[in-house]
mmCIF file of C-alpha atoms in Angstrom:
data_model
loop_
_atom_site.group_PDB
_atom_site.id
_atom_site.type_symbol
_atom_site.label_atom_id
_atom_site.label_comp_id
_atom_site.label_asym_id
_atom_site.label_seq_id
_atom_site.Cartn_x
_atom_site.Cartn_y
_atom_site.Cartn_z
ATOM 1 C CA MET A 745 34.211 -19.249 3.622
ATOM 2 C CA GLU A 746 34.360 -17.582 0.206
ATOM 3 C CA TYR A 747 32.999 -19.443 -2.794
ATOM 4 C CA ASP A 748 33.575 -19.070 -6.526
ATOM 5 C CA TYR A 749 30.231 -18.069 -8.073
ATOM 6 C CA SER A 750 31.471 -17.477 -11.620
ATOM 7 C CA ALA A 751 29.787 -20.624 -12.993
ATOM 8 C CA LEU A 752 26.373 -19.281 -11.975
ATOM 9 C CA ASN A 753 26.842 -16.021 -13.858
ATOM 10 C CA ARG A 754 27.627 -17.317 -17.328
ATOM 11 C CA ARG A 755 26.230 -19.671 -19.945
ATOM 12 C CA PRO A 756 27.333 -23.283 -19.337
ATOM 13 C CA THR A 757 29.712 -24.770 -21.875
ATOM 14 C CA LYS A 758 28.850 -27.789 -23.995
ATOM 15 C CA ILE A 759 31.322 -29.854 -21.962
ATOM 16 C CA GLU A 760 29.584 -28.841 -18.720
ATOM 17 C CA VAL A 761 26.196 -29.881 -20.123
ATOM 18 C CA GLU A 762 27.634 -33.229 -21.222
ATOM 19 C CA ASN A 763 29.218 -33.614 -17.786
ATOM 20 C CA LEU A 764 25.776 -33.199 -16.216
ATOM 21 C CA GLU A 765 24.228 -35.826 -18.486
ATOM 22 C CA ASN A 766 27.075 -38.284 -17.933
ATOM 23 C CA ARG A 767 27.184 -38.009 -14.134
ATOM 24 C CA TYR A 768 23.461 -37.999 -13.426
ATOM 25 C CA ALA A 769 20.932 -40.531 -14.665
ATOM 26 C CA LEU A 770 18.554 -37.856 -15.858
ATOM 27 C CA SER A 771 15.272 -38.814 -17.437
ATOM 28 C CA ASN A 772 14.639 -37.870 -21.054
ATOM 29 C CA ALA A 773 12.319 -35.178 -19.742
ATOM 30 C CA VAL A 774 15.376 -33.488 -18.220
ATOM 31 C CA SER A 775 18.187 -34.487 -20.551
ATOM 32 C CA GLY A 776 15.930 -33.573 -23.450
ATOM 33 C CA GLY A 777 16.996 -36.138 -26.068
ATOM 34 C CA LEU A 778 13.885 -38.177 -26.833
ATOM 35 C CA ALA A 779 11.525 -35.563 -25.422
ATOM 36 C CA GLN A 780 12.864 -32.860 -27.732
ATOM 37 C CA LEU A 781 12.491 -35.160 -30.733
ATOM 38 C CA VAL A 782 8.877 -35.897 -29.808
ATOM 39 C CA LEU A 783 8.131 -32.195 -29.396
ATOM 40 C CA LEU A 784 9.712 -31.472 -32.780
ATOM 41 C CA ILE A 785 7.544 -34.100 -34.486
ATOM 42 C CA ILE A 786 4.402 -32.790 -32.791
ATOM 43 C CA GLY A 787 5.326 -29.248 -33.805
ATOM 44 C CA VAL A 788 5.696 -30.226 -37.471
ATOM 45 C CA ILE A 789 2.330 -32.016 -37.370
ATOM 46 C CA MET A 790 0.665 -28.969 -35.827
ATOM 47 C CA ILE A 791 2.132 -26.659 -38.489
ATOM 48 C CA VAL A 792 0.776 -28.913 -41.245
ATOM 49 C CA LEU A 793 -2.579 -29.006 -39.466
ATOM 50 C CA MET A 794 -2.666 -25.205 -39.188
ATOM 51 C CA VAL A 795 -2.028 -24.839 -42.925
ATOM 52 C CA GLN A 796 -4.887 -27.241 -43.675
ATOM 53 C CA VAL A 797 -7.273 -25.531 -41.264
ATOM 54 C CA VAL A 798 -6.610 -22.094 -42.723
ATOM 55 C CA SER A 799 -6.790 -23.249 -46.338
ATOM 56 C CA ASN A 800 -10.042 -25.196 -45.824
ATOM 57 C CA ALA A 801 -11.811 -22.534 -43.770
ATOM 58 C CA LYS A 802 -14.986 -21.213 -45.431
ATOM 59 C CA THR A 803 -14.809 -17.789 -43.810
ATOM 60 C CA VAL A 804 -12.086 -15.410 -42.727
ATOM 61 C CA GLU A 805 -13.302 -15.633 -39.132
ATOM 62 C CA ALA A 806 -13.045 -19.422 -39.127
ATOM 63 C CA ALA A 807 -9.553 -19.259 -40.602
ATOM 64 C CA VAL A 808 -8.425 -16.774 -37.956
ATOM 65 C CA ILE A 809 -9.915 -18.780 -35.082
ATOM 66 C CA GLY A 810 -8.486 -22.047 -36.398
ATOM 67 C CA GLY A 811 -5.091 -20.461 -36.883
ATOM 68 C CA LEU A 812 -5.110 -19.008 -33.370
ATOM 69 C CA VAL A 813 -6.042 -22.343 -31.795
ATOM 70 C CA VAL A 814 -3.377 -24.315 -33.633
ATOM 71 C CA GLY A 815 -0.881 -21.485 -33.174
ATOM 72 C CA GLY A 816 -1.537 -21.584 -29.439
ATOM 73 C CA PHE A 817 -0.667 -25.274 -29.365
ATOM 74 C CA ILE A 818 2.531 -24.607 -31.295
ATOM 75 C CA ALA A 819 3.474 -21.782 -28.919
ATOM 76 C CA GLY A 820 2.897 -24.122 -25.979
ATOM 77 C CA ILE A 821 5.169 -26.760 -27.502
ATOM 78 C CA VAL A 822 7.880 -24.190 -28.187
ATOM 79 C CA GLY A 823 7.551 -22.960 -24.605
ATOM 80 C CA MET A 824 7.982 -26.495 -23.247
ATOM 81 C CA PHE A 825 11.031 -27.005 -25.466
ATOM 82 C CA VAL A 826 12.642 -23.770 -24.261
ATOM 83 C CA ALA A 827 11.826 -24.529 -20.610
ATOM 84 C CA MET A 828 13.452 -27.972 -20.858
ATOM 85 C CA ARG A 829 16.619 -26.527 -22.350
ATOM 86 C CA MET A 830 16.771 -23.793 -19.719
ATOM 87 C CA HIS A 831 16.285 -26.326 -16.929
ATOM 88 C CA LYS A 832 19.126 -28.466 -18.227
ATOM 89 C CA ARG A 833 21.413 -25.447 -18.565
ATOM 90 C CA ASN A 834 20.615 -24.344 -15.020
ATOM 91 C CA LEU A 835 21.475 -27.797 -13.694
ATOM 92 C CA ALA A 836 24.733 -27.736 -15.670
ATOM 93 C CA LYS A 837 25.594 -24.346 -14.131
ATOM 94 C CA LEU A 838 24.778 -25.702 -10.700
ATOM 95 C CA LEU A 839 27.020 -28.732 -11.193
ATOM 96 C CA ALA A 840 29.867 -26.529 -12.434
ATOM 97 C CA PHE A 841 29.439 -24.343 -9.330
ATOM 98 C CA THR A 842 29.550 -27.305 -6.943
ATOM 99 C CA ASP A 843 32.577 -28.797 -8.699
ATOM 100 C CA ALA A 844 34.453 -25.492 -8.511
ATOM 101 C CA ASN A 845 33.830 -25.258 -4.768
ATOM 102 C CA LYS A 846 34.360 -28.902 -3.774
ATOM 103 C CA ALA A 847 30.665 -29.111 -2.921
ATOM 104 C CA ARG A 848 28.213 -31.864 -3.850
ATOM 105 C CA LEU A 849 25.086 -31.613 -5.981
ATOM 106 C CA ILE A 850 22.005 -33.675 -5.110
ATOM 107 C CA LEU A 851 19.365 -34.177 -7.806
ATOM 108 C CA ASN A 852 16.032 -36.017 -7.623
ATOM 109 C CA TYR A 853 16.908 -37.833 -4.393
ATOM 110 C CA ARG A 854 13.876 -39.784 -3.195
ATOM 111 C CA ASN A 855 13.098 -40.426 0.465
ATOM 112 C CA PRO A 856 16.212 -38.795 1.960
ATOM 113 C CA GLY A 857 15.334 -40.066 5.438
ATOM 114 C CA TYR A 858 16.071 -36.809 7.242
ATOM 115 C CA SER A 859 14.544 -36.338 10.691
ATOM 116 C CA GLY A 860 12.914 -32.948 10.067
ATOM 117 C CA LEU A 861 9.160 -32.398 10.232
ATOM 118 C CA ILE A 862 8.652 -31.930 6.499
ATOM 119 C CA PHE A 863 10.601 -35.016 5.445
ATOM 120 C CA ASP A 864 8.078 -37.652 6.505
ATOM 121 C CA GLU A 865 5.011 -35.946 5.054
ATOM 122 C CA GLY A 866 2.897 -37.208 2.162
ATOM 123 C CA SER A 867 4.189 -39.481 -0.588
ATOM 124 C CA SER A 868 6.647 -39.210 -3.484
ATOM 125 C CA ARG A 869 9.092 -37.385 -1.199
ATOM 126 C CA GLU A 870 12.042 -35.991 -3.094
ATOM 127 C CA ILE A 871 14.902 -33.553 -2.790
ATOM 128 C CA SER A 872 14.602 -32.064 -6.260
ATOM 129 C CA SER A 873 17.931 -30.236 -5.982
ATOM 130 C CA ALA A 874 20.365 -29.373 -3.219
ATOM 131 C CA ILE A 875 23.916 -28.160 -2.655
ATOM 132 C CA VAL A 876 25.978 -29.773 0.103
ATOM 133 C CA PHE A 877 28.825 -27.415 0.951
ATOM 134 C CA PRO A 878 32.239 -28.631 2.194
ATOM 135 C CA ASP A 879 31.399 -27.727 5.814
ATOM 136 C CA GLY A 880 28.263 -29.890 5.714
ATOM 137 C CA LYS A 881 25.689 -27.126 5.289
ATOM 138 C CA GLU A 882 22.982 -28.147 2.835
ATOM 139 C CA LEU A 883 20.791 -25.753 0.849
ATOM 140 C CA GLY A 884 18.031 -27.395 -1.130
ATOM 141 C CA ASN A 885 14.458 -27.833 -2.286
ATOM 142 C CA PHE A 886 12.166 -30.617 -1.118
ATOM 143 C CA LYS A 887 8.726 -31.647 -2.329
ATOM 144 C CA TYR A 888 6.080 -34.200 -1.507
ATOM 145 C CA VAL A 889 2.592 -35.105 -2.697
ATOM 146 C CA THR A 890 -0.583 -35.064 -0.634
ATOM 147 C CA GLY A 891 -4.022 -36.376 -1.555
ATOM 148 C CA SER A 892 -4.995 -38.295 -4.675
ATOM 149 C CA GLY A 893 -7.041 -37.825 -7.812
ATOM 150 C CA ARG A 894 -8.506 -34.326 -8.093
ATOM 151 C CA ASN A 895 -7.309 -33.611 -4.563
ATOM 152 C CA ARG A 896 -3.699 -34.435 -5.389
ATOM 153 C CA SER A 897 -1.287 -31.551 -4.822
ATOM 154 C CA THR A 898 2.463 -31.058 -4.540
ATOM 155 C CA ARG A 899 3.949 -29.120 -1.637
ATOM 156 C CA GLN A 900 7.281 -27.371 -2.163
ATOM 157 C CA TRP A 901 9.692 -26.358 0.601
ATOM 158 C CA GLY A 902 13.061 -24.694 0.619
ATOM 159 C CA TYR A 903 15.319 -25.877 3.425
ATOM 160 C CA MET A 904 18.774 -25.385 4.901
ATOM 161 C CA ARG A 905 20.342 -28.130 6.986
ATOM 162 C CA VAL A 906 23.273 -27.513 9.333
ATOM 163 C CA PRO A 907 24.994 -30.375 11.208
ATOM 164 C CA LEU A 908 25.569 -30.017 14.963
ATOM 165 C CA VAL A 909 28.384 -31.443 17.083
ATOM 166 C CA ARG A 910 26.082 -32.591 19.894
ATOM 167 C CA ARG A 911 22.633 -34.143 19.767
ATOM 168 C CA LEU A 912 19.935 -31.887 21.171
ATOM 169 C CA PRO A 913 16.329 -32.395 22.279
ATOM 170 C CA HIS A 914 13.701 -31.981 19.589
ATOM 171 C CA MET A 915 12.721 -28.293 19.540
ATOM 172 C CA VAL A 916 10.779 -26.250 16.994
ATOM 173 C CA LEU A 917 10.674 -22.482 16.576
ATOM 174 C CA ASP A 918 7.436 -21.736 14.723
ATOM 175 C CA ALA A 919 7.838 -18.333 13.076
ATOM 176 C CA LYS A 920 4.743 -16.172 13.460
ATOM 177 C CA ALA A 921 5.528 -14.039 10.394
ATOM 178 C CA ASN A 922 4.813 -16.888 7.965
ATOM 179 C CA ASN A 923 1.745 -18.340 9.670
ATOM 180 C CA ILE A 924 -1.545 -18.600 7.784
ATOM 181 C CA LEU A 925 -2.791 -15.037 7.212
ATOM 182 C CA ARG A 926 -0.139 -14.057 9.796
ATOM 183 C CA SER A 927 -2.370 -15.625 12.453
ATOM 184 C CA ARG A 928 -1.781 -18.056 15.279
ATOM 185 C CA PHE A 929 -2.485 -20.941 12.880
ATOM 186 C CA SER A 930 0.870 -22.444 11.922
ATOM 187 C CA ASN A 931 1.546 -23.467 8.346
ATOM 188 C CA LEU A 932 3.856 -26.264 9.470
ATOM 189 C CA PRO A 933 2.591 -29.672 8.284
ATOM 190 C CA ASP A 934 2.277 -30.978 11.865
ATOM 191 C CA ALA A 935 0.485 -29.362 14.804
ATOM 192 C CA LEU A 936 2.656 -29.232 17.911
ATOM 193 C CA GLY A 937 0.127 -27.987 20.453
ATOM 194 C CA GLY A 938 0.457 -31.114 22.583
ATOM 195 C CA ASN A 939 3.951 -30.071 23.660
ATOM 196 C CA VAL A 940 5.279 -27.519 26.131
ATOM 197 C CA VAL A 941 5.468 -23.919 24.911
ATOM 198 C CA VAL A 942 8.480 -22.215 26.474
ATOM 199 C CA SER A 943 8.329 -18.469 26.967
ATOM 200 C CA LEU A 944 11.698 -16.802 26.479
ATOM 201 C CA GLU A 945 12.825 -13.406 27.693
ATOM 202 C CA GLY A 946 12.575 -10.102 25.884
ATOM 203 C CA ASN A 947 10.417 -9.813 22.773
ATOM 204 C CA PHE A 948 11.389 -13.213 21.376
ATOM 205 C CA ASN A 949 7.853 -14.541 21.862
ATOM 206 C CA ASP A 950 6.546 -11.843 19.513
ATOM 207 C CA PHE A 951 8.381 -13.558 16.667
ATOM 208 C CA PHE A 952 8.394 -17.271 17.507
ATOM 209 C CA THR A 953 6.572 -19.965 19.425
ATOM 210 C CA LEU A 954 9.083 -22.396 20.941
ATOM 211 C CA TYR A 955 7.880 -25.994 21.345
ATOM 212 C CA VAL A 956 9.882 -28.451 23.467
ATOM 213 C CA PRO A 957 9.175 -31.932 24.873
ATOM 214 C CA LYS A 958 7.690 -32.062 28.351
ATOM 215 C CA GLY A 959 10.421 -31.954 30.985
ATOM 216 C CA TYR A 960 12.957 -30.253 28.684
ATOM 217 C CA GLU A 961 12.092 -26.646 29.473
ATOM 218 C CA THR A 962 15.391 -26.043 31.299
ATOM 219 C CA ASP A 963 17.349 -27.623 28.443
ATOM 220 C CA ALA A 964 15.714 -25.189 26.021
ATOM 221 C CA LEU A 965 16.751 -22.253 28.200
ATOM 222 C CA TYR A 966 20.322 -23.595 28.188
ATOM 223 C CA VAL A 967 20.391 -23.692 24.380
ATOM 224 C CA PHE A 968 18.469 -20.509 23.577
ATOM 225 C CA THR A 969 20.571 -17.933 25.382
ATOM 226 C CA PRO A 970 20.159 -14.172 24.786
ATOM 227 C CA ASP A 971 22.938 -14.270 22.164
ATOM 228 C CA VAL A 972 21.257 -17.115 20.270
ATOM 229 C CA MET A 973 17.863 -15.406 20.463
ATOM 230 C CA ALA A 974 19.311 -12.102 19.245
ATOM 231 C CA ALA A 975 20.883 -13.806 16.215
ATOM 232 C CA ILE A 976 17.595 -15.543 15.371
ATOM 233 C CA ILE A 977 15.558 -12.323 15.655
ATOM 234 C CA ASP A 978 18.087 -10.373 13.576
ATOM 235 C CA HIS A 979 18.307 -12.915 10.766
ATOM 236 C CA GLY A 980 15.663 -15.644 10.871
ATOM 237 C CA THR A 981 12.176 -14.325 11.634
ATOM 238 C CA MET A 982 10.812 -15.486 8.254
ATOM 239 C CA TYR A 983 11.944 -19.088 8.738
ATOM 240 C CA ASP A 984 10.619 -21.941 10.828
ATOM 241 C CA ILE A 985 13.581 -23.486 12.646
ATOM 242 C CA GLU A 986 13.790 -27.063 13.876
ATOM 243 C CA VAL A 987 16.461 -28.661 16.048
ATOM 244 C CA VAL A 988 16.343 -32.442 15.899
ATOM 245 C CA ASP A 989 19.004 -35.064 16.616
ATOM 246 C CA ASP A 990 22.338 -33.583 15.491
ATOM 247 C CA ALA A 991 21.070 -31.066 12.936
ATOM 248 C CA VAL A 992 19.199 -27.778 12.719
ATOM 249 C CA TYR A 993 16.815 -27.085 9.825
ATOM 250 C CA PHE A 994 15.621 -23.756 8.446
ATOM 251 C CA TYR A 995 12.386 -24.012 6.444
ATOM 252 C CA ALA A 996 11.265 -21.554 3.765
ATOM 253 C CA HIS A 997 7.849 -21.780 2.165
ATOM 254 C CA ASN A 998 9.186 -21.153 -1.329
ATOM 255 C CA SER A 999 11.839 -22.967 -3.304
ATOM 256 C CA HIS A 1000 15.399 -21.686 -3.042
ATOM 257 C CA LYS A 1001 16.932 -20.105 -6.155
ATOM 258 C CA LEU A 1002 19.996 -22.306 -6.285
ATOM 259 C CA THR A 1003 21.407 -20.695 -9.428
ATOM 260 C CA SER A 1004 21.296 -17.201 -7.919
ATOM 261 C CA GLU A 1005 24.551 -15.963 -6.406
ATOM 262 C CA ALA A 1006 22.675 -13.336 -4.390
ATOM 263 C CA HIS A 1007 20.222 -15.851 -2.938
ATOM 264 C CA ILE A 1008 22.897 -18.374 -1.973
ATOM 265 C CA LYS A 1009 24.976 -15.660 -0.294
ATOM 266 C CA LYS A 1010 21.910 -14.411 1.568
ATOM 267 C CA MET A 1011 20.971 -17.859 2.888
ATOM 268 C CA LEU A 1012 24.532 -18.726 3.880
ATOM 269 C CA SER A 1013 24.831 -15.406 5.703
ATOM 270 C CA ILE A 1014 21.567 -15.970 7.605
ATOM 271 C CA VAL A 1015 22.378 -19.523 8.566
ATOM 272 C CA GLN A 1016 25.973 -18.735 9.499
ATOM 273 C CA ALA A 1017 24.907 -15.940 11.849
ATOM 274 C CA ILE A 1018 22.411 -18.171 13.651
ATOM 275 C CA SER A 1019 24.161 -21.529 13.563
ATOM 276 C CA SER A 1020 27.492 -20.158 14.804
ATOM 277 C CA GLU A 1021 25.807 -18.962 18.011
ATOM 278 C CA LEU A 1022 23.806 -22.181 18.309
ATOM 279 C CA LEU A 1023 26.870 -24.360 17.755
ATOM 280 C CA ALA A 1024 28.882 -22.450 20.346
ATOM 281 C CA GLN A 1025 26.136 -22.771 22.943
ATOM 282 C CA SER A 1026 25.290 -26.431 22.295
ATOM 283 C CA ASP A 1027 28.879 -27.666 21.993
ATOM 284 C CA TYR A 1028 28.958 -28.893 25.602
ATOM 285 C CA TYR A 1029 25.295 -29.798 25.994
ATOM 286 C CA ALA A 1030 24.502 -33.193 27.487
ATOM 287 C CA ASP A 1031 21.167 -34.702 28.505
ATOM 288 C CA TYR A 1032 21.546 -35.349 32.250
ATOM 289 C CA ARG A 1033 18.963 -38.137 31.939
ATOM 290 C CA VAL A 1034 21.629 -40.121 30.077
ATOM 291 C CA GLU A 1035 24.348 -40.999 32.572
ATOM 292 C CA ASN A 1036 27.286 -41.200 30.180
ATOM 293 C CA ARG A 1037 27.934 -37.873 28.428
ATOM 294 C CA THR A 1038 30.303 -39.417 25.896
ATOM 295 C CA ILE A 1039 27.441 -41.408 24.365
ATOM 296 C CA ASN A 1040 26.041 -38.168 22.860
ATOM 297 C CA ARG A 1041 22.448 -39.353 23.100
ATOM 298 C CA ILE A 1042 19.093 -37.839 24.033
ATOM 299 C CA ASP A 1043 16.709 -39.685 26.327
ATOM 300 C CA SER A 1044 13.636 -41.078 24.564
ATOM 301 C CA ALA A 1045 11.403 -38.519 26.319
ATOM 302 C CA GLY A 1046 13.161 -35.646 24.561
ATOM 303 C CA ARG A 1047 13.943 -37.261 21.251
ATOM 304 C CA ARG A 1048 10.695 -36.340 19.467
ATOM 305 C CA LEU A 1049 7.924 -33.827 19.915
ATOM 306 C CA LYS A 1050 4.335 -35.010 19.891
ATOM 307 C CA SER A 1051 2.597 -34.115 16.654
ATOM 308 C CA ARG A 1052 -0.704 -34.372 14.858
ATOM 309 C CA ILE A 1053 -2.053 -33.098 11.549
ATOM 310 C CA GLY A 1054 -1.475 -29.359 11.295
ATOM 311 C CA ILE A 1055 -4.211 -26.764 10.861
ATOM 312 C CA GLY A 1056 -2.660 -25.689 7.554
ATOM 313 C CA THR A 1057 -3.037 -29.212 6.183
ATOM 314 C CA ILE A 1058 -6.630 -29.380 7.429
ATOM 315 C CA ILE A 1059 -7.562 -26.027 5.868
ATOM 316 C CA GLY A 1060 -5.907 -27.007 2.591
ATOM 317 C CA THR A 1061 -7.848 -30.278 2.506
ATOM 318 C CA ILE A 1062 -11.144 -28.483 3.203
ATOM 319 C CA ILE A 1063 -10.484 -26.026 0.367
ATOM 320 C CA LEU A 1064 -9.754 -28.875 -2.055
ATOM 321 C CA VAL A 1065 -12.923 -30.728 -1.024
ATOM 322 C CA LEU A 1066 -15.044 -27.580 -1.430
ATOM 323 C CA PHE A 1067 -13.506 -26.936 -4.843
ATOM 324 C CA TYR A 1068 -14.261 -30.510 -5.892
ATOM 325 C CA MET A 1069 -17.873 -30.187 -4.707
ATOM 326 C CA ALA A 1070 -18.304 -26.921 -6.588
ATOM 327 C CA TRP A 1071 -16.842 -28.441 -9.738
ATOM 328 C CA GLU A 1072 -18.780 -31.714 -9.675
ATOM 329 C CA ILE A 1073 -22.015 -31.099 -7.781
ATOM 330 C CA LEU A 1074 -23.145 -27.496 -8.358
ATOM 331 C CA PRO A 1075 -23.613 -27.961 -12.142
ATOM 332 C CA LEU A 1076 -26.288 -30.568 -11.350
ATOM 333 C CA PHE A 1077 -28.500 -27.879 -9.815
ATOM 334 C CA PHE A 1078 -28.305 -25.699 -12.906
ATOM 335 C CA SER A 1079 -28.733 -28.366 -15.575
ATOM 336 C CA ASP A 1080 -31.816 -28.383 -17.798
ATOM 337 C CA ASN A 1081 -32.713 -31.998 -16.934
#
């Protein structure tokens, strides 16, 4: 399907910006009203302070240093102001694009409740922005928080969600190209080693590790035919792919550029090439363990893979702990007391 991308390639109009503010309950940090006023007041105060510092300095060096410090604060405030305005304009462009193409824009949607691996991780789960196209495909960015205090960090994912006609067993294709240091250690949030690893024909296993529930090896071979595997190798080797319930997810380890025409076209092309083959092959799938095919249900044994904390999460936690120890404890050994 062809889409109209013109809204992404021009400056949004004032009406489009107002449309964004009226249709979405944006915080002042996004809409910019109160926040911009506060930044303006702080900026004026800092300018007055800089004048006083320079005029009261006893030496030229002190005046220069004082001016640079205060000027740095002012530059930071101006940068924040510009970033807020740019963010709002980008959202307005995105809304204009979705309206022009009968799509739907999702903003700041907490706890979406999707079945994918990344969607039940951490806390403060949120789809920061996503486009739902008329055919149900969804391109978006998801984030969640892990840890607390000094160890608190935010994990960002780009994802693409494609609805399926039939429910399928839970299966994950762990891409080897994006593993930690391109090693056998997956960067997926959950470790899946307690499941069956299915070896597929050709060189597919050089690119992906396929995890399936125990007893569903034959089902996986039914779904991942040579045509499906060829499409995945040709287009999706940089993405982890998950089939769960009646949807397939493609995970990227960077946020999607939703205001980029080129990026949207690229992702839609990748997903279309893979999902069309997958949809065609899975259209008549039925779990023989469920007697009535019309129910469109997967037996409990194949509904979810077994999972535990992933090695990537463990390594990340260790790094944060070591950083904290270096920051808090090592100075004690070098103190004068």
